[in-house]
Amino acid sequence: MRAAVLGAGAVGARVARQLLSGGLVDQVVLRDTDADRLAWVSRSLGERLIIEHAPFPASLEADVVVVATPGGTQLPAVVDALAHQRPVITTGDGLAETVAMLKLAPQAQEAGVSVVLGAGFAPGLSCVLAAHGAMWLDHVEEIHVAKAGTGGPACALVHHRALSRIAYDWRQGQWARNPGGSGRSLCWFPEPIGPQDCYRAALAGPVLLHHAFPQAEWITSRVSATRRDRLTAPLPMLAPPHSEGGPGAIRVELQGKQGGAHKAVVLGVTERPAVAAATVAAAAAEWALTGRLKKQGMAGLAEMVEPVAFLHDVRERGLVIEVFEGDHAPT
Amino acid sequence: MMRTIRGALESIMAAVAVASVFRAIGITRIPRQTGGWRRLEGPDLR
C-alpha cells in the first residue's frame, strides 16, 4: 500500500516515519515546499520514502493522504483528495479551516470516502478520549478540553492567532462567542505539566465535539497561555516560533449522569504535541487503509473510530493515557 | 502630576508586598489537588 504525507514538518515527518515502520505501508510519498527539509528527512527514512517538492507532479498516487501542512493550506488538499476519491486524514486545528472543510461533508458522503478531520493531539486524541469517557456515563452533559503546549512552528502560529480571535463554545443549544484569551481556568494536567492557566481560543475542538456529541449541553476548549502570550496575541509573532516545543498535555473532562447520579470523568495524556499528533494521524491512516474507520463521509476521530480499540492502538505506539481519580476533579 | 505617579507606584508596591507575604506563608491561588492521575490500564479499556 502507498500513503502520501503532505508536509514534512514536526508532525508530517513523524507520520511518514511511523507509517514506514508499521509494516502496513510499502511506500510513502512525502511532499513539502522546503527541499532542504525533505532532504534532511529522507536521509533517515530510507528508500521506501519518495520525496516530492514544489512544483509538485500533477498526479498523486496513494491509497490514503495525510495532510500535515500548515494551518490555512489544508483545505485545497482535502478538495483535491475528494476529487480523486482518496481517504484523507487532516491534522489541523484551525477553527475557520475546519468549518470550511465540514461544508464539504456532503461531497465526501457522495464520493463514498472517509475524511477524518483534526486527527492530531487536540482535536484528535482528545475527541477519542471524550468518546471513551462517554462510555462510562449514561448521559454526557458537559465536555471540557484543555491543551498545553504546541507542536512545530505552524502549530505555534495557529495557537498564537487563536488567542486573539473569537472562540466558540457550545452552550445550551447555541454557539457562544467569546474573545480568545478570555475565560481563565486553572486546569490540572497529568505530571509533569501539572496546573496551568488555560484560556479560550479559536480552535476546532468544540465544533468537532459538538458534531460527535450533539446532546451535550456545554462544550469548551481551552489552551494554556502565559500573560505574555495573551498580551502579544493580536500582534504578529515577535520572535520566530520554536522548531518544536517541549512537553505538552491534553485534559478531557466529562460531566454527566450515571445511574441517576452526577459523575465526572477526567482523562489526560502527556507527550510532546507533535509526537502525539503524528502517532494519532499515523494510526488513523492505517485504520483508513485497513477499512476500520466506522463510516464514510467527514467527521472527527470521535465518530470515525471505535475508541477502545483506537486507544489500545496508540498505547502500543507509546502514548500513556491517564485517568484522574479523586473526590473532586479540580478544573 | 508627580504626586499622582508617586501614589500609583506606592499602590503597586503595596499590592506586591501583600502578595509576597501571602506567598511566603504558603497561601496561593492554586488550590490543592484532591486526587491523582493513574495510568489507564486493561480493565479501563474494555
Coordinates of C-alpha atoms in Angstrom, one line a residue:
Chain A
M1 CA 0.0 0.0 0.0
R2 CA 1.1 3.6 -0.6
A3 CA 0.4 6.6 1.6
A4 CA 1.0 10.2 0.8
V5 CA 2.0 12.7 3.6
L6 CA 1.7 16.3 2.7
G7 CA 4.0 18.4 4.8
A8 CA 7.4 17.4 6.2
G9 CA 7.3 19.4 9.4
A10 CA 7.4 18.2 13.0
V11 CA 4.2 16.2 12.5
G12 CA 4.4 15.2 8.9
A13 CA 8.0 13.8 9.1
R14 CA 7.0 11.7 12.1
V15 CA 3.8 10.4 10.4
A16 CA 6.0 9.2 7.4
R17 CA 8.4 7.5 9.8
Q18 CA 5.6 5.7 11.7
L19 CA 3.8 4.6 8.6
L20 CA 7.1 3.2 7.2
S21 CA 7.9 1.4 10.4
G22 CA 4.4 0.0 10.8
G23 CA 4.7 -2.7 8.2
L24 CA 1.4 -2.0 6.5
V25 CA 2.6 0.7 4.1
D26 CA 5.1 -0.2 1.4
Q27 CA 5.9 3.3 0.2
V28 CA 5.3 6.9 1.5
V29 CA 5.2 9.9 -0.8
L30 CA 6.3 12.9 1.3
R31 CA 5.6 16.4 -0.2
D32 CA 6.9 19.7 1.1
T33 CA 7.8 23.1 -0.4
D34 CA 11.1 23.0 1.5
A35 CA 13.7 21.0 -0.4
D36 CA 16.2 21.2 2.4
R37 CA 13.8 19.9 5.0
L38 CA 12.8 17.0 2.6
A39 CA 16.4 16.1 2.1
W40 CA 17.0 16.1 5.8
V41 CA 14.0 13.8 6.5
S42 CA 14.8 11.5 3.6
R43 CA 18.3 10.8 5.0
S44 CA 16.8 8.9 7.9
L45 CA 13.8 7.2 6.3
G46 CA 15.5 5.1 3.6
E47 CA 14.5 4.1 0.1
R48 CA 10.8 3.5 0.7
L49 CA 10.3 7.2 1.1
I50 CA 9.6 9.1 -2.2
I51 CA 10.1 12.9 -1.8
E52 CA 8.5 15.5 -4.0
H53 CA 9.0 19.2 -3.7
A54 CA 7.4 22.2 -5.4
P55 CA 6.4 22.3 -8.2
F56 CA 4.6 19.1 -7.4
P57 CA 3.7 16.5 -10.0
A58 CA 0.1 16.7 -11.1
S59 CA -0.7 13.2 -10.1
L60 CA -0.5 11.8 -6.6
E61 CA -0.8 8.0 -6.4
A62 CA -1.8 7.0 -2.9
D63 CA -4.3 4.9 -1.0
V64 CA -4.6 7.4 1.8
V65 CA -3.5 11.1 2.2
V66 CA -2.3 12.6 5.5
V67 CA -2.5 16.4 5.4
A68 CA 0.1 17.8 7.8
T69 CA 0.7 21.1 6.1
P70 CA 0.5 24.4 8.0
G71 CA -2.9 25.8 9.0
G72 CA -4.7 27.6 6.2
T73 CA -3.3 25.3 3.5
Q74 CA -5.1 22.0 4.3
L75 CA -8.5 22.8 2.6
P76 CA -7.2 22.6 -1.0
A77 CA -5.5 19.3 -0.2
V78 CA -8.8 17.9 1.0
V79 CA -10.7 19.2 -2.0
D80 CA -8.1 17.6 -4.3
A81 CA -8.2 14.3 -2.4
L82 CA -12.0 14.3 -2.6
A83 CA -11.9 14.8 -6.3
H84 CA -9.8 11.7 -6.6
Q85 CA -11.9 9.8 -4.1
R86 CA -9.0 9.1 -1.6
P87 CA -9.4 8.8 2.1
V88 CA -7.9 11.8 3.9
I89 CA -6.6 12.4 7.4
T90 CA -6.1 16.0 8.4
T91 CA -4.1 17.2 11.4
G92 CA -5.1 20.9 11.5
D93 CA -6.8 22.5 14.5
G94 CA -7.7 25.9 13.0
L95 CA -11.3 26.9 13.5
A96 CA -12.2 28.6 10.2
E97 CA -10.5 26.0 8.1
T98 CA -12.2 23.1 9.9
V99 CA -15.6 24.8 9.5
A100 CA -14.8 25.3 5.8
M101 CA -13.9 21.6 5.5
L102 CA -17.1 20.5 7.2
K103 CA -19.0 22.2 4.5
L104 CA -17.6 19.6 2.1
A105 CA -19.1 16.8 4.1
P106 CA -21.9 16.1 1.6
Q107 CA -19.3 15.8 -1.1
A108 CA -17.4 13.3 0.9
Q109 CA -20.5 11.3 1.6
E110 CA -21.4 11.3 -2.0
A111 CA -17.9 10.3 -3.0
G112 CA -18.1 7.4 -0.5
V113 CA -14.7 8.3 1.1
S114 CA -13.7 8.8 4.7
V115 CA -12.3 12.2 5.6
V116 CA -11.0 12.4 9.2
L117 CA -10.8 16.0 10.4
G118 CA -8.4 17.1 13.2
A119 CA -6.6 13.8 13.7
G120 CA -3.9 15.2 16.0
F121 CA -3.4 15.7 19.7
A122 CA -6.3 18.1 20.4
P123 CA -8.5 17.8 18.5
G124 CA -7.9 14.2 17.6
L125 CA -6.8 12.2 20.6
S126 CA -8.9 14.5 22.8
C127 CA -12.0 13.5 20.8
V128 CA -11.2 9.8 21.2
L129 CA -10.8 10.3 25.0
A130 CA -14.1 12.1 25.1
A131 CA -15.7 9.2 23.2
H132 CA -14.1 6.7 25.6
G133 CA -15.1 8.7 28.7
A134 CA -18.7 9.0 27.4
M135 CA -18.9 5.2 27.6
W136 CA -18.6 5.5 31.4
L137 CA -21.6 7.7 31.5
D138 CA -25.3 7.2 30.8
H139 CA -25.7 10.8 29.6
V140 CA -23.0 13.4 28.8
E141 CA -23.9 16.9 29.8
E142 CA -20.6 18.7 29.5
I143 CA -17.2 18.2 27.7
H144 CA -14.3 20.5 28.6
V145 CA -11.0 20.0 26.7
A146 CA -7.7 21.8 27.7
K147 CA -4.4 21.6 25.9
A148 CA -0.9 22.7 27.0
G149 CA 2.0 23.1 24.6
T150 CA 2.4 23.3 20.9
G151 CA 3.9 21.1 18.2
G152 CA 6.0 22.6 15.4
P153 CA 6.2 26.2 14.3
A154 CA 3.0 26.0 12.3
C155 CA 1.1 24.8 15.3
A156 CA 2.6 27.6 17.5
L157 CA 1.4 30.1 14.9
V158 CA -2.1 28.7 14.9
H159 CA -2.2 28.9 18.7
H160 CA -0.8 32.5 18.7
R161 CA -3.5 33.7 16.4
A162 CA -6.2 31.7 18.1
L163 CA -5.7 33.6 21.3
S164 CA -6.7 36.9 19.7
R165 CA -9.7 35.7 17.6
I166 CA -13.3 34.8 18.5
A167 CA -13.6 31.5 20.3
Y168 CA -16.8 29.4 20.1
D169 CA -18.2 27.3 22.9
W170 CA -21.3 25.3 22.6
R171 CA -23.7 26.2 25.5
Q172 CA -27.4 25.4 26.0
G173 CA -28.2 24.8 22.4
Q174 CA -26.3 27.6 20.7
W175 CA -22.7 28.8 19.9
A176 CA -21.4 31.3 22.5
R177 CA -18.9 33.8 21.0
N178 CA -16.2 34.9 23.4
P179 CA -12.9 36.6 22.7
G180 CA -9.9 34.3 22.6
G181 CA -7.6 34.8 25.6
S182 CA -10.6 35.2 27.9
G183 CA -12.2 32.8 30.5
R184 CA -9.2 31.9 32.6
S185 CA -9.4 28.5 34.1
L186 CA -6.8 26.6 36.1
C187 CA -6.6 23.2 34.6
W188 CA -4.7 20.3 36.1
F189 CA -2.8 18.2 33.5
P190 CA -1.0 14.9 34.2
E191 CA 2.5 15.3 35.5
P192 CA 5.0 16.8 34.7
I193 CA 2.8 19.5 33.2
G194 CA 0.6 20.0 36.3
P195 CA -1.6 23.0 36.8
Q196 CA -1.7 25.6 34.0
D197 CA -3.8 28.7 33.4
C198 CA -5.9 28.0 30.3
Y199 CA -8.0 30.4 28.1
R200 CA -10.5 30.3 25.4
A201 CA -9.1 30.1 21.8
A202 CA -10.4 29.9 18.3
L203 CA -9.7 26.3 17.8
A204 CA -11.7 23.5 16.2
G205 CA -12.3 21.2 19.2
P206 CA -15.8 22.3 20.2
V207 CA -17.0 22.2 16.6
L208 CA -15.9 18.6 16.1
L209 CA -17.0 17.5 19.6
H210 CA -20.5 19.0 19.0
H211 CA -20.7 17.1 15.8
A212 CA -19.9 13.9 17.7
F213 CA -21.9 14.7 20.9
P214 CA -25.0 16.8 19.8
Q215 CA -26.7 16.0 23.1
A216 CA -24.0 17.6 25.3
E217 CA -25.2 21.0 26.6
W218 CA -21.8 22.6 27.2
I219 CA -18.6 22.0 25.2
T220 CA -15.5 24.2 25.7
S221 CA -11.9 24.1 24.6
R222 CA -9.0 26.0 26.2
V223 CA -5.3 26.3 25.7
S224 CA -2.6 27.1 28.2
A225 CA -1.1 30.5 27.8
T226 CA 1.1 33.0 29.7
R227 CA 0.4 36.7 30.3
R228 CA 2.9 37.5 27.5
D229 CA 1.1 35.1 25.1
R230 CA -2.2 36.9 25.7
L231 CA -0.7 40.4 25.5
T232 CA 1.1 39.8 22.2
A233 CA -1.6 37.6 20.6
P234 CA -3.0 40.4 18.5
L235 CA 0.4 41.2 17.1
P236 CA 2.4 39.3 14.5
M237 CA 4.7 36.8 16.3
L238 CA 7.5 39.0 17.5
A239 CA 10.1 36.2 17.5
P240 CA 10.2 33.2 15.1
P241 CA 8.4 30.2 16.6
H242 CA 10.5 27.4 18.0
S243 CA 11.3 24.5 15.8
E244 CA 9.4 22.3 18.2
G245 CA 8.0 22.9 21.7
G246 CA 8.7 20.8 24.8
P247 CA 6.3 18.5 26.6
G248 CA 2.6 19.2 26.3
A249 CA -0.6 17.6 27.5
I250 CA -4.3 17.3 27.0
R251 CA -7.0 17.0 29.6
V252 CA -10.6 16.0 28.8
E253 CA -13.2 16.4 31.4
L254 CA -16.7 15.0 31.0
Q255 CA -19.6 15.7 33.3
G256 CA -22.8 13.7 33.2
K257 CA -25.1 11.3 34.8
Q258 CA -24.6 7.6 35.6
G259 CA -27.4 5.7 37.3
G260 CA -29.2 9.0 38.1
A261 CA -26.2 10.4 40.0
H262 CA -23.8 13.1 38.8
K263 CA -20.4 11.8 37.7
A264 CA -17.2 13.4 36.4
V265 CA -14.6 11.6 34.2
V266 CA -11.2 13.2 33.6
L267 CA -8.8 11.7 31.2
G268 CA -5.4 13.0 30.1
V269 CA -2.2 12.4 28.1
T270 CA 1.2 14.0 28.5
E271 CA 3.5 13.9 25.4
R272 CA 5.3 16.2 23.1
P273 CA 2.4 17.5 21.0
A274 CA 4.0 16.8 17.6
V275 CA 4.8 13.3 18.6
A276 CA 1.3 12.6 19.9
A277 CA -0.3 14.2 16.8
A278 CA 1.9 12.1 14.5
T279 CA 1.1 9.0 16.4
V280 CA -2.7 9.6 16.2
A281 CA -2.5 10.6 12.5
A282 CA -0.5 7.6 11.5
A283 CA -2.8 5.3 13.4
A284 CA -5.8 6.9 11.7
A285 CA -4.2 6.5 8.3
E286 CA -3.6 2.8 9.0
W287 CA -7.2 2.4 10.1
A288 CA -8.3 4.0 6.8
L289 CA -6.1 1.7 4.8
T290 CA -7.5 -1.4 6.6
G291 CA -11.1 -0.3 6.3
R292 CA -11.6 0.1 10.1
L293 CA -13.0 3.6 10.0
K294 CA -16.6 3.4 11.2
K295 CA -18.2 5.5 8.5
Q296 CA -17.8 7.2 5.2
G297 CA -18.1 11.0 5.0
M298 CA -16.4 13.6 7.0
A299 CA -16.1 13.8 10.8
G300 CA -13.7 14.0 13.7
L301 CA -12.0 10.9 15.2
A302 CA -14.7 10.5 17.9
E303 CA -17.1 9.5 15.2
M304 CA -14.7 7.6 13.0
V305 CA -13.0 5.1 15.3
E306 CA -14.0 2.6 17.9
P307 CA -12.5 4.4 21.0
V308 CA -11.3 1.4 23.0
A309 CA -9.5 -0.3 20.0
F310 CA -8.0 3.0 18.9
L311 CA -6.7 3.8 22.4
H312 CA -5.2 0.3 22.6
D313 CA -3.5 1.1 19.3
V314 CA -2.0 4.4 20.3
R315 CA -1.0 2.9 23.6
E316 CA 1.0 0.3 21.8
R317 CA 2.7 3.1 19.9
G318 CA 3.9 4.7 23.1
L319 CA 1.3 7.1 24.3
V320 CA 0.4 6.9 28.0
I321 CA -3.3 7.6 28.8
E322 CA -4.1 8.6 32.3
V323 CA -7.3 9.0 34.3
F324 CA -7.8 11.4 37.2
E325 CA -9.0 9.8 40.4
G326 CA -10.2 11.9 43.4
D327 CA -13.1 13.1 45.4
H328 CA -13.4 16.2 43.2
A329 CA -11.6 16.7 39.9
P330 CA -10.4 20.3 40.0
T331 CA -10.7 22.5 36.9
Chain B
M1 CA 1.2 65.0 38.3
M2 CA 4.2 63.8 40.2
R3 CA 2.0 63.1 43.2
T4 CA -0.3 61.0 41.1
I5 CA 2.5 58.9 39.7
R6 CA 4.0 58.5 43.1
G7 CA 0.7 57.5 44.5
A8 CA 0.2 54.9 41.8
L9 CA 3.7 53.5 42.3
E10 CA 3.1 53.2 46.1
S11 CA -0.2 51.4 45.5
I12 CA 1.5 48.9 43.2
M13 CA 4.4 48.3 45.7
A14 CA 1.9 47.8 48.5
A15 CA 0.0 45.2 46.4
V16 CA 3.2 43.4 45.6
A17 CA 4.3 43.4 49.2
V18 CA 0.9 41.9 50.4
A19 CA 1.1 39.3 47.6
S20 CA 4.6 38.4 48.7
V21 CA 3.6 37.9 52.3
F22 CA 0.7 35.6 51.3
R23 CA 3.0 33.6 49.1
A24 CA 5.7 33.4 51.8
I25 CA 3.2 31.9 54.3
G26 CA 2.0 29.4 51.7
I27 CA -1.3 30.9 50.6
T28 CA -1.5 30.9 46.8
R29 CA -4.4 31.0 44.4
I30 CA -3.6 27.4 43.2
P31 CA -5.9 25.0 45.0
R32 CA -4.7 21.7 46.2
Q33 CA -5.4 18.7 44.0
T34 CA -7.6 16.3 45.8
G35 CA -6.6 13.2 43.9
G36 CA -4.1 11.9 41.4
W37 CA -3.5 10.6 38.0
R38 CA -3.0 6.9 37.2
R39 CA -2.4 5.1 34.0
L40 CA -5.4 3.8 32.1
E41 CA -5.0 0.0 32.4
G42 CA -6.6 -3.0 30.7
P43 CA -9.8 -3.0 32.7
D44 CA -10.4 0.6 31.9
L45 CA -10.1 -0.1 28.2
R46 CA -12.9 -2.6 27.7

